[in-house]
Amino acid sequence: MTPCYTHHNTEQLALALLLDVIPNQQALTLHRRFAGEVIARLPQGRSPLFLSRQEIMAWVTSIAV
């Protein structure tokens, strides 16, 4: 059974995932965007808990200004 994430839980999860790979301030700045652009768009049945560090860093790199 796939867990049901609420908006608040998704943002917390996004922050936790980002904190594992980027500095704290950057993670705090990007976590809502990451929740909306990455976690919310995962295929049904794919848990965000299984996103690799490489996938997360690829997203961070792709949005770098």
N, CA, C and O atoms as a DFTB+ gen file, in Angstrom:
260 C
 N C O
     1  1       0.835      -1.180       0.000
     2  2       0.000       0.000       0.000
     3  2       0.881       1.245       0.000
     4  3       1.814       1.344       0.796
     5  1       0.596       2.176      -0.870
     6  2       1.358       3.414      -0.982
     7  2       0.902       4.395       0.090
     8  3      -0.297       4.622       0.252
     9  1       1.861       4.987       0.835
    10  2       1.469       5.950       1.854
    11  2       0.842       7.189       1.230
    12  3       1.179       7.577       0.111
    13  1      -0.068       7.798       1.966
    14  2      -0.715       9.026       1.517
    15  2      -0.024      10.197       2.218
    16  3      -0.038      10.288       3.445
    17  1       0.572      11.079       1.440
    18  2       1.267      12.221       2.005
    19  2       0.395      13.453       1.923
    20  3      -0.159      13.763       0.868
    21  1       0.273      14.155       3.034
    22  2      -0.422      15.425       3.018
    23  2       0.553      16.493       2.537
    24  3       1.759      16.255       2.466
    25  1       0.038      17.649       2.213
    26  2       0.875      18.756       1.751
    27  2       1.966      19.062       2.772
    28  3       3.131      19.225       2.409
    29  1       1.595      19.140       4.035
    30  2       2.545      19.451       5.112
    31  2       3.598      18.348       5.221
    32  3       4.792      18.630       5.322
    33  1       3.150      17.100       5.200
    34  2       4.094      15.986       5.294
    35  2       5.040      15.965       4.109
    36  3       6.223      15.662       4.265
    37  1       4.536      16.280       2.932
    38  2       5.368      16.287       1.735
    39  2       6.457      17.348       1.849
    40  3       7.601      17.109       1.463
    41  1       6.111      18.496       2.367
    42  2       7.119      19.551       2.543
    43  2       8.166      19.147       3.573
    44  3       9.353      19.420       3.393
    45  1       7.732      18.498       4.652
    46  2       8.690      18.032       5.656
    47  2       9.615      16.971       5.071
    48  3      10.821      16.986       5.316
    49  1       9.050      16.063       4.306
    50  2       9.840      15.025       3.669
    51  2      10.824      15.635       2.677
    52  3      11.981      15.221       2.615
    53  1      10.372      16.611       1.908
    54  2      11.248      17.296       0.960
    55  2      12.425      17.938       1.692
    56  3      13.569      17.833       1.248
    57  1      12.146      18.594       2.800
    58  2      13.207      19.228       3.577
    59  2      14.198      18.186       4.082
    60  3      15.409      18.386       3.986
    61  1      13.701      17.091       4.613
    62  2      14.579      16.038       5.124
    63  2      15.467      15.467       4.019
    64  3      16.660      15.249       4.227
    65  1      14.887      15.227       2.856
    66  2      15.667      14.684       1.738
    67  2      16.738      15.673       1.289
    68  3      17.874      15.282       1.023
    69  1      16.380      16.948       1.206
    70  2      17.348      17.964       0.777
    71  2      18.446      18.166       1.812
    72  3      19.607      18.360       1.451
    73  1      18.094      18.122       3.093
    74  2      19.095      18.322       4.144
    75  2      20.180      17.254       4.103
    76  3      21.287      17.463       4.599
    77  1      19.858      16.120       3.515
    78  2      20.836      15.045       3.419
    79  2      21.910      15.333       2.375
    80  3      22.978      14.721       2.406
    81  1      21.638      16.263       1.444
    82  2      22.590      16.459       0.345
    83  2      23.050      17.897       0.115
    84  3      24.039      18.106      -0.588
    85  1      22.376      18.883       0.676
    86  2      22.786      20.275       0.470
    87  2      22.798      21.017       1.805
    88  3      22.206      20.551       2.778
    89  1      23.465      22.161       1.855
    90  2      23.522      22.943       3.098
    91  2      22.125      23.345       3.613
    92  3      21.179      23.505       2.841
    93  1      22.035      23.498       4.919
    94  2      20.763      23.782       5.589
    95  2      19.998      24.955       4.985
    96  3      18.812      24.823       4.684
    97  1      20.648      26.093       4.802
    98  2      19.944      27.282       4.307
    99  2      19.399      27.062       2.908
   100  3      18.284      27.482       2.597
   101  1      20.175      26.410       2.073
   102  2      19.718      26.120       0.712
   103  2      18.520      25.165       0.750
   104  3      17.563      25.335      -0.005
   105  1      18.577      24.161       1.632
   106  2      17.462      23.212       1.767
   107  2      16.197      23.926       2.229
   108  3      15.111      23.656       1.716
   109  1      16.329      24.828       3.185
   110  2      15.171      25.580       3.673
   111  2      14.562      26.442       2.571
   112  3      13.346      26.624       2.513
   113  1      15.413      26.966       1.705
   114  2      14.938      27.802       0.609
   115  2      14.217      26.986      -0.465
   116  3      13.246      27.461      -1.054
   117  1      14.682      25.771      -0.720
   118  2      14.206      24.983      -1.860
   119  2      13.170      23.912      -1.541
   120  3      12.593      23.343      -2.468
   121  1      12.911      23.614      -0.271
   122  2      12.102      22.432       0.043
   123  2      10.674      22.492      -0.500
   124  3      10.151      21.466      -0.935
   125  1      10.038      23.642      -0.490
   126  2       8.668      23.714      -1.026
   127  2       8.654      23.494      -2.535
   128  3       7.778      22.814      -3.067
   129  1       9.618      24.069      -3.201
   130  2       9.718      23.873      -4.655
   131  2      10.011      22.405      -4.978
   132  3       9.433      21.849      -5.911
   133  1      10.894      21.787      -4.219
   134  2      11.224      20.375      -4.416
   135  2       9.986      19.499      -4.189
   136  3       9.755      18.544      -4.930
   137  1       9.205      19.821      -3.176
   138  2       7.976      19.067      -2.906
   139  2       7.026      19.141      -4.089
   140  3       6.433      18.133      -4.472
   141  1       6.876      20.327      -4.674
   142  2       5.945      20.507      -5.776
   143  2       6.450      19.998      -7.109
   144  3       5.680      19.466      -7.909
   145  1       7.743      20.159      -7.350
   146  2       8.287      19.792      -8.660
   147  2       8.769      18.357      -8.750
   148  3       8.795      17.784      -9.839
   149  1       9.148      17.771      -7.634
   150  2       9.707      16.418      -7.686
   151  2       8.793      15.416      -6.982
   152  3       8.317      14.467      -7.606
   153  1       8.550      15.617      -5.710
   154  2       7.785      14.620      -4.943
   155  2       6.359      14.500      -5.467
   156  3       5.867      13.386      -5.651
   157  1       5.697      15.603      -5.705
   158  2       4.300      15.560      -6.158
   159  2       4.158      14.936      -7.543
   160  3       3.073      14.485      -7.909
   161  1       5.227      14.906      -8.303
   162  2       5.152      14.392      -9.680
   163  2       5.742      12.997      -9.846
   164  3       5.894      12.515     -10.969
   165  1       6.076      12.348      -8.736
   166  2       6.571      10.977      -8.833
   167  2       5.460      10.061      -9.347
   168  3       4.287      10.272      -9.041
   169  1       5.828       9.055     -10.119
   170  2       4.807       8.108     -10.575
   171  2       4.112       7.448      -9.390
   172  3       4.727       7.193      -8.354
   173  1       2.829       7.179      -9.558
   174  2       2.086       6.538      -8.483
   175  2       2.772       5.227      -8.114
   176  3       3.151       4.441      -8.982
   177  1       2.920       5.014      -6.844
   178  2       3.563       3.808      -6.352
   179  2       5.042       3.978      -6.058
   180  3       5.642       3.103      -5.434
   181  1       5.652       5.083      -6.489
   182  2       7.067       5.319      -6.186
   183  2       7.172       6.223      -4.972
   184  3       6.726       7.370      -4.995
   185  1       7.753       5.705      -3.936
   186  2       7.906       6.465      -2.702
   187  2       9.057       7.449      -2.827
   188  3      10.116       7.109      -3.356
   189  1       8.853       8.667      -2.343
   190  2       9.951       9.634      -2.354
   191  2      11.118       9.189      -1.475
   192  3      12.236       9.684      -1.624
   193  1      10.862       8.267      -0.573
   194  2      11.931       7.774       0.290
   195  2      12.998       7.023      -0.506
   196  3      14.103       6.801      -0.012
   197  1      12.669       6.635      -1.730
   198  2      13.613       5.898      -2.561
   199  2      14.290       6.770      -3.613
   200  3      14.935       6.254      -4.526
   201  1      14.147       8.086      -3.492
   202  2      14.904       8.982      -4.376
   203  2      16.377       8.877      -3.992
   204  3      16.724       8.912      -2.811
   205  1      17.224       8.751      -4.984
   206  2      18.655       8.643      -4.695
   207  2      19.256      10.033      -4.490
   208  3      18.686      11.046      -4.898
   209  1      20.399      10.050      -3.858
   210  2      21.117      11.318      -3.684
   211  2      21.450      11.923      -5.040
   212  3      21.429      13.142      -5.207
   213  1      21.758      11.063      -6.006
   214  2      22.082      11.535      -7.347
   215  2      20.865      12.201      -7.996
   216  3      21.010      13.232      -8.653
   217  1      19.675      11.632      -7.824
   218  2      18.456      12.227      -8.382
   219  2      18.185      13.588      -7.742
   220  3      17.807      14.541      -8.423
   221  1      18.380      13.665      -6.442
   222  2      18.139      14.924      -5.727
   223  2      19.146      15.982      -6.181
   224  3      18.771      17.120      -6.463
   225  1      20.421      15.604      -6.252
   226  2      21.430      16.562      -6.683
   227  2      21.246      16.972      -8.139
   228  3      21.544      18.110      -8.500
   229  1      20.765      16.069      -8.972
   230  2      20.505      16.424     -10.369
   231  2      19.435      17.501     -10.442
   232  3      19.539      18.424     -11.249
   233  1      18.402      17.391      -9.603
   234  2      17.353      18.411      -9.578
   235  2      17.927      19.739      -9.075
   236  3      17.685      20.786      -9.675
   237  1      18.688      19.695      -7.975
   238  2      19.277      20.919      -7.419
   239  2      20.146      21.602      -8.464
   240  3      20.081      22.819      -8.634
   241  1      20.955      20.822      -9.160
   242  2      21.840      21.355     -10.194
   243  2      21.037      21.953     -11.348
   244  3      21.411      22.985     -11.906
   245  1      19.932      21.297     -11.701
   246  2      19.143      21.765     -12.842
   247  2      18.460      23.100     -12.590
   248  3      18.139      23.819     -13.537
   249  1      18.233      23.442     -11.321
   250  2      17.566      24.712     -11.033
   251  2      18.542      25.801     -10.616
   252  3      18.139      26.940     -10.377
   253  1      19.823      25.459     -10.528
   254  2      20.827      26.441     -10.117
   255  2      20.828      27.615     -11.083
   256  3      20.764      27.457     -12.302
   257  1      20.902      28.774     -10.500
   258  2      20.880      30.003     -11.308
   259  2      22.285      30.409     -11.648
   260  3      22.491      31.418     -12.322
